[in-house]
PDB file of C-alpha atoms in Angstrom:
ATOM      1  CA  UNK L1170       0.000   0.000   0.000  1.00  0.00           C
ATOM      2  CA  UNK L1171       2.752   2.454  -0.787  1.00  0.00           C
ATOM      3  CA  UNK L1172       3.915   4.498   2.193  1.00  0.00           C
ATOM      4  CA  UNK L1173       0.771   3.633   4.106  1.00  0.00           C
ATOM      5  CA  UNK L1174       0.630   2.516   7.684  1.00  0.00           C
ATOM      6  CA  UNK L1175      -1.743   4.049  10.174  1.00  0.00           C
ATOM      7  CA  UNK L1176      -1.146   7.778  10.348  1.00  0.00           C
ATOM      8  CA  UNK L1177      -1.480  10.085  13.328  1.00  0.00           C
ATOM      9  CA  UNK L1178      -4.157  12.803  13.353  1.00  0.00           C
ATOM     10  CA  UNK L1179      -1.600  15.579  12.867  1.00  0.00           C
ATOM     11  CA  UNK L1180      -0.287  13.827   9.739  1.00  0.00           C
ATOM     12  CA  UNK L1181      -3.795  13.769   8.281  1.00  0.00           C
ATOM     13  CA  UNK L1182      -4.433  17.452   8.967  1.00  0.00           C
ATOM     14  CA  UNK L1183      -0.949  18.386   7.775  1.00  0.00           C
ATOM     15  CA  UNK L1184      -1.457  16.605   4.479  1.00  0.00           C
ATOM     16  CA  UNK L1185      -5.055  17.628   3.775  1.00  0.00           C
ATOM     17  CA  UNK L1186      -4.933  21.195   5.094  1.00  0.00           C
ATOM     18  CA  UNK L1187      -1.322  22.223   4.526  1.00  0.00           C
ATOM     19  CA  UNK L1188       0.186  20.115   1.731  1.00  0.00           C
ATOM     20  CA  UNK L1189      -2.952  20.210  -0.418  1.00  0.00           C
ATOM     21  CA  UNK L1190      -4.882  23.264  -1.518  1.00  0.00           C
ATOM     22  CA  UNK L1191      -8.614  23.967  -1.735  1.00  0.00           C
ATOM     23  CA  UNK L1192      -8.358  23.272  -5.468  1.00  0.00           C
ATOM     24  CA  UNK L1193      -7.067  19.771  -4.661  1.00  0.00           C
ATOM     25  CA  UNK L1194     -10.035  19.219  -2.335  1.00  0.00           C
ATOM     26  CA  UNK L1195     -12.658  20.020  -4.952  1.00  0.00           C
ATOM     27  CA  UNK L1196     -10.941  19.221  -8.279  1.00  0.00           C
ATOM     28  CA  UNK L1197      -9.040  16.020  -7.682  1.00  0.00           C
ATOM     29  CA  UNK L1198      -7.046  14.102 -10.260  1.00  0.00           C
ATOM     30  CA  UNK L1199      -6.519  10.353 -10.608  1.00  0.00           C
ATOM     31  CA  UNK L1200      -2.943  10.900  -9.407  1.00  0.00           C
ATOM     32  CA  UNK L1201      -4.078  12.662  -6.242  1.00  0.00           C
ATOM     33  CA  UNK L1202      -6.725  10.012  -5.603  1.00  0.00           C
ATOM     34  CA  UNK L1203      -3.983   7.376  -5.850  1.00  0.00           C
ATOM     35  CA  UNK L1204      -1.689   9.301  -3.474  1.00  0.00           C
ATOM     36  CA  UNK L1205      -4.487   9.573  -0.908  1.00  0.00           C
ATOM     37  CA  UNK L1206      -5.205   5.849  -1.291  1.00  0.00           C
ATOM     38  CA  UNK L1207      -1.519   4.912  -0.942  1.00  0.00           C
ATOM     39  CA  UNK L1208      -0.967   7.070   2.126  1.00  0.00           C
ATOM     40  CA  UNK L1209      -4.265   6.766   3.984  1.00  0.00           C
ATOM     41  CA  UNK L1210      -6.134   3.559   3.079  1.00  0.00           C
ATOM     42  CA  UNK L1211      -4.817   1.764   6.171  1.00  0.00           C
ATOM     43  CA  UNK L1212      -5.800   4.689   8.379  1.00  0.00           C
ATOM     44  CA  UNK L1213      -9.288   4.764   6.850  1.00  0.00           C
ATOM     45  CA  UNK L1214      -9.737   1.033   7.435  1.00  0.00           C
ATOM     46  CA  UNK L1215      -8.527   1.357  11.033  1.00  0.00           C
ATOM     47  CA  UNK L1216     -10.951   4.208  11.782  1.00  0.00           C
ATOM     48  CA  UNK L1217     -13.795   2.311  10.113  1.00  0.00           C
ATOM     49  CA  UNK L1218     -13.225  -0.389  12.718  1.00  0.00           C
ATOM     50  CA  UNK L1219     -12.661   1.827  15.757  1.00  0.00           C
ATOM     51  CA  UNK L1220     -12.223   5.548  16.323  1.00  0.00           C
ATOM     52  CA  UNK L1221      -9.600   5.366  19.052  1.00  0.00           C
ATOM     53  CA  UNK L1222      -9.436   8.027  21.790  1.00  0.00           C
ATOM     54  CA  UNK L1223      -6.447   9.761  20.162  1.00  0.00           C
ATOM     55  CA  UNK L1224      -8.790  10.770  17.289  1.00  0.00           C
ATOM     56  CA  UNK L1225     -11.015  12.616  19.791  1.00  0.00           C
ATOM     57  CA  UNK L1226      -8.243  14.035  21.984  1.00  0.00           C
ATOM     58  CA  UNK L1227      -8.324  17.567  20.534  1.00  0.00           C
ATOM     59  CA  UNK L1228     -10.296  19.642  18.039  1.00  0.00           C
ATOM     60  CA  UNK L1229      -7.597  19.030  15.397  1.00  0.00           C
ATOM     61  CA  UNK L1230      -7.693  15.264  16.064  1.00  0.00           C
ATOM     62  CA  UNK L1231     -11.478  15.278  15.637  1.00  0.00           C
ATOM     63  CA  UNK L1232     -11.010  17.206  12.390  1.00  0.00           C
ATOM     64  CA  UNK L1233      -8.543  14.555  11.229  1.00  0.00           C
ATOM     65  CA  UNK L1234     -10.984  11.724  11.970  1.00  0.00           C
ATOM     66  CA  UNK L1235     -13.713  13.435   9.956  1.00  0.00           C
ATOM     67  CA  UNK L1236     -11.354  14.048   7.041  1.00  0.00           C
ATOM     68  CA  UNK L1237     -10.333  10.375   7.070  1.00  0.00           C
ATOM     69  CA  UNK L1238     -13.925   9.104   7.264  1.00  0.00           C
ATOM     70  CA  UNK L1239     -15.697  11.663   5.048  1.00  0.00           C
ATOM     71  CA  UNK L1240     -13.219  13.213   2.616  1.00  0.00           C
ATOM     72  CA  UNK L1241     -10.574  10.551   1.982  1.00  0.00           C
ATOM     73  CA  UNK L1242     -12.988   7.808   0.832  1.00  0.00           C
ATOM     74  CA  UNK L1243     -14.318  10.131  -1.871  1.00  0.00           C
ATOM     75  CA  UNK L1244     -10.795  10.307  -3.253  1.00  0.00           C
ATOM     76  CA  UNK L1245      -9.631   6.763  -2.527  1.00  0.00           C
ATOM     77  CA  UNK L1246     -12.730   5.007  -3.819  1.00  0.00           C
ATOM     78  CA  UNK L1247     -14.126   7.455  -6.381  1.00  0.00           C
ATOM     79  CA  UNK L1248     -17.004   6.016  -8.466  1.00  0.00           C
ATOM     80  CA  UNK L1249     -17.396   3.083  -6.047  1.00  0.00           C
ATOM     81  CA  UNK L1250     -19.877   2.337  -3.253  1.00  0.00           C
ATOM     82  CA  UNK L1251     -16.885   2.405  -0.892  1.00  0.00           C
ATOM     83  CA  UNK L1252     -16.702   6.185  -1.409  1.00  0.00           C
ATOM     84  CA  UNK L1253     -19.711   6.454   0.935  1.00  0.00           C
ATOM     85  CA  UNK L1254     -19.067   3.455   3.192  1.00  0.00           C
ATOM     86  CA  UNK L1255     -17.952   5.382   6.274  1.00  0.00           C
ATOM     87  CA  UNK L1256     -20.295   8.360   5.902  1.00  0.00           C
ATOM     88  CA  UNK L1257     -22.372   7.217   8.887  1.00  0.00           C
ATOM     89  CA  UNK L1258     -19.262   7.055  11.082  1.00  0.00           C
ATOM     90  CA  UNK L1259     -18.194  10.490   9.862  1.00  0.00           C
ATOM     91  CA  UNK L1260     -21.624  11.859  10.827  1.00  0.00           C
ATOM     92  CA  UNK L1261     -21.360  10.310  14.281  1.00  0.00           C
ATOM     93  CA  UNK L1262     -17.908  11.805  14.777  1.00  0.00           C
ATOM     94  CA  UNK L1263     -19.076  15.184  13.443  1.00  0.00           C
ATOM     95  CA  UNK L1264     -21.989  15.211  15.919  1.00  0.00           C
ATOM     96  CA  UNK L1265     -19.625  14.388  18.786  1.00  0.00           C
ATOM     97  CA  UNK L1266     -17.206  17.080  17.605  1.00  0.00           C
ATOM     98  CA  UNK L1267     -19.976  19.689  17.420  1.00  0.00           C
ATOM     99  CA  UNK L1268     -21.170  18.738  20.912  1.00  0.00           C
ATOM    100  CA  UNK L1269     -17.591  19.290  22.109  1.00  0.00           C
ATOM    101  CA  UNK L1270     -17.401  22.664  20.318  1.00  0.00           C
ATOM    102  CA  UNK L1271     -14.433  21.425  18.279  1.00  0.00           C
ATOM    103  CA  UNK L1272     -15.530  23.196  15.100  1.00  0.00           C
ATOM    104  CA  UNK L1273     -15.168  26.596  16.782  1.00  0.00           C
ATOM    105  CA  UNK L1274     -11.669  25.734  18.026  1.00  0.00           C
ATOM    106  CA  UNK L1275      -9.973  25.108  14.669  1.00  0.00           C
ATOM    107  CA  UNK L1276      -8.946  27.641  12.034  1.00  0.00           C
ATOM    108  CA  UNK L1277     -11.904  29.165  10.216  1.00  0.00           C
ATOM    109  CA  UNK L1278     -10.678  27.774   6.880  1.00  0.00           C
ATOM    110  CA  UNK L1279     -10.975  24.215   8.210  1.00  0.00           C
ATOM    111  CA  UNK L1280     -14.313  24.380  10.052  1.00  0.00           C
ATOM    112  CA  UNK L1281     -16.421  23.428   7.046  1.00  0.00           C
ATOM    113  CA  UNK L1282     -15.078  19.869   7.191  1.00  0.00           C
ATOM    114  CA  UNK L1283     -17.043  19.353  10.431  1.00  0.00           C
ATOM    115  CA  UNK L1284     -20.253  20.231   8.554  1.00  0.00           C
ATOM    116  CA  UNK L1285     -19.721  18.310   5.328  1.00  0.00           C
ATOM    117  CA  UNK L1286     -20.721  14.867   6.665  1.00  0.00           C
ATOM    118  CA  UNK L1287     -24.249  16.287   7.037  1.00  0.00           C
ATOM    119  CA  UNK L1288     -24.124  17.738   3.513  1.00  0.00           C
ATOM    120  CA  UNK L1289     -23.147  14.291   2.212  1.00  0.00           C
ATOM    121  CA  UNK L1290     -26.098  12.588   3.942  1.00  0.00           C
ATOM    122  CA  UNK L1291     -29.175  11.401   2.089  1.00  0.00           C
ATOM    123  CA  UNK L1292     -31.344  12.245   5.112  1.00  0.00           C
ATOM    124  CA  UNK L1293     -33.229  15.533   4.895  1.00  0.00           C
ATOM    125  CA  UNK L1294     -32.788  16.309   8.622  1.00  0.00           C
ATOM    126  CA  UNK L1295     -29.005  16.072   8.166  1.00  0.00           C
ATOM    127  CA  UNK L1296     -29.275  18.336   5.131  1.00  0.00           C
ATOM    128  CA  UNK L1297     -31.234  20.902   7.145  1.00  0.00           C
ATOM    129  CA  UNK L1298     -28.545  20.764   9.832  1.00  0.00           C
ATOM    130  CA  UNK L1299     -25.870  21.232   7.154  1.00  0.00           C
ATOM    131  CA  UNK L1300     -27.580  24.351   5.833  1.00  0.00           C
ATOM    132  CA  UNK L1301     -27.976  25.837   9.311  1.00  0.00           C
ATOM    133  CA  UNK L1302     -24.323  25.117  10.133  1.00  0.00           C
ATOM    134  CA  UNK L1303     -23.146  26.684   6.894  1.00  0.00           C
ATOM    135  CA  UNK L1304     -25.434  29.696   7.442  1.00  0.00           C
ATOM    136  CA  UNK L1305     -23.772  30.245  10.815  1.00  0.00           C
ATOM    137  CA  UNK L1306     -20.337  29.632   9.251  1.00  0.00           C
ATOM    138  CA  UNK L1307     -20.925  32.603   6.967  1.00  0.00           C
ATOM    139  CA  UNK L1308     -19.112  31.503   3.804  1.00  0.00           C
ATOM    140  CA  UNK L1309     -21.453  32.103   0.871  1.00  0.00           C
ATOM    141  CA  UNK L1310     -19.824  29.526  -1.427  1.00  0.00           C
ATOM    142  CA  UNK L1311     -20.158  26.720   1.124  1.00  0.00           C
ATOM    143  CA  UNK L1312     -23.697  27.801   1.969  1.00  0.00           C
ATOM    144  CA  UNK L1313     -24.653  27.710  -1.713  1.00  0.00           C
ATOM    145  CA  UNK L1314     -23.348  24.143  -2.033  1.00  0.00           C
ATOM    146  CA  UNK L1315     -25.163  23.112   1.156  1.00  0.00           C
ATOM    147  CA  UNK L1316     -28.451  24.520  -0.131  1.00  0.00           C
ATOM    148  CA  UNK L1317     -28.008  22.828  -3.503  1.00  0.00           C
ATOM    149  CA  UNK L1318     -27.313  19.482  -1.805  1.00  0.00           C
ATOM    150  CA  UNK L1319     -30.376  19.899   0.415  1.00  0.00           C
ATOM    151  CA  UNK L1320     -32.543  20.788  -2.582  1.00  0.00           C
ATOM    152  CA  UNK L1321     -31.561  17.540  -4.328  1.00  0.00           C
ATOM    153  CA  UNK L1322     -32.401  15.465  -1.239  1.00  0.00           C
ATOM    154  CA  UNK L1323     -35.671  17.359  -0.770  1.00  0.00           C
ATOM    155  CA  UNK L1324     -36.588  16.683  -4.413  1.00  0.00           C
ATOM    156  CA  UNK L1325     -35.415  13.068  -4.848  1.00  0.00           C
ATOM    157  CA  UNK L1326     -34.791  11.702  -1.333  1.00  0.00           C
ATOM    158  CA  UNK L1327     -31.295  10.690  -2.390  1.00  0.00           C
ATOM    159  CA  UNK L1328     -28.418  11.817  -4.585  1.00  0.00           C
ATOM    160  CA  UNK L1329     -29.246  10.509  -8.073  1.00  0.00           C
ATOM    161  CA  UNK L1330     -25.591  10.745  -9.165  1.00  0.00           C
ATOM    162  CA  UNK L1331     -24.798   7.964  -6.679  1.00  0.00           C
ATOM    163  CA  UNK L1332     -27.334   5.562  -8.173  1.00  0.00           C
ATOM    164  CA  UNK L1333     -25.000   3.999 -10.731  1.00  0.00           C
ATOM    165  CA  UNK L1334     -22.288   3.401  -8.104  1.00  0.00           C
ATOM    166  CA  UNK L1335     -24.724   1.987  -5.561  1.00  0.00           C
ATOM    167  CA  UNK L1336     -26.655  -0.272  -7.942  1.00  0.00           C
ATOM    168  CA  UNK L1337     -29.832   1.802  -7.623  1.00  0.00           C
ATOM    169  CA  UNK L1338     -32.229   2.224 -10.513  1.00  0.00           C
ATOM    170  CA  UNK L1339     -32.824   5.863 -11.410  1.00  0.00           C
ATOM    171  CA  UNK L1340     -36.376   7.079 -11.776  1.00  0.00           C
ATOM    172  CA  UNK L1341     -37.341   8.926 -14.978  1.00  0.00           C
ATOM    173  CA  UNK L1342     -37.249  12.177 -12.966  1.00  0.00           C
ATOM    174  CA  UNK L1343     -33.748  11.390 -11.740  1.00  0.00           C
ATOM    175  CA  UNK L1344     -32.609  10.521 -15.263  1.00  0.00           C
ATOM    176  CA  UNK L1345     -33.918  13.892 -16.489  1.00  0.00           C
ATOM    177  CA  UNK L1346     -32.087  15.642 -13.642  1.00  0.00           C
ATOM    178  CA  UNK L1347     -28.841  13.764 -14.370  1.00  0.00           C
ATOM    179  CA  UNK L1348     -29.077  14.784 -18.039  1.00  0.00           C
ATOM    180  CA  UNK L1349     -28.929  18.467 -17.051  1.00  0.00           C
ATOM    181  CA  UNK L1350     -25.535  20.184 -17.395  1.00  0.00           C
ATOM    182  CA  UNK L1351     -23.747  20.341 -14.055  1.00  0.00           C
ATOM    183  CA  UNK L1352     -26.039  17.849 -12.306  1.00  0.00           C
ATOM    184  CA  UNK L1353     -24.584  15.937  -9.410  1.00  0.00           C
ATOM    185  CA  UNK L1354     -21.723  16.877  -7.126  1.00  0.00           C
TER     186      UNK L1354
END
């Protein structure tokens, strides 16, 4: 697995938030996806089994756990059901982090990662929470994405662009939506 091994929380945050840029987060390449897989697949698997206390020991550690469980799988397992396999654990960890106030204790430019597990959920209540968190966060770009995600869940009850990866049959309405330019996320 390349230079894998289970990483420490500070290695995760250092890589995702300092080595990479926002462009890398939102416009990945196959090469970057492979680098994330090589470096962090073992860490992702370990956290999928057990989120050890060190991953909850500080706001930055909680941030690292959420990045591993919510962001990394989208790179490592793009276009596969495994891209969403730890979303529920990421949501649990995000709820615990919010209860601990961890989101308010990290740099502003990193806080949105605490809210994204709710934006990635196919449950409308999570989507509503995402929108309220992003409204309070105050970044218009992130709020726009949160509202667009919520609108899709409100309309279809799921993300139609995931259907092909998850073996779900798209409805005619979903097929029409997916045929629109820029549909999906």
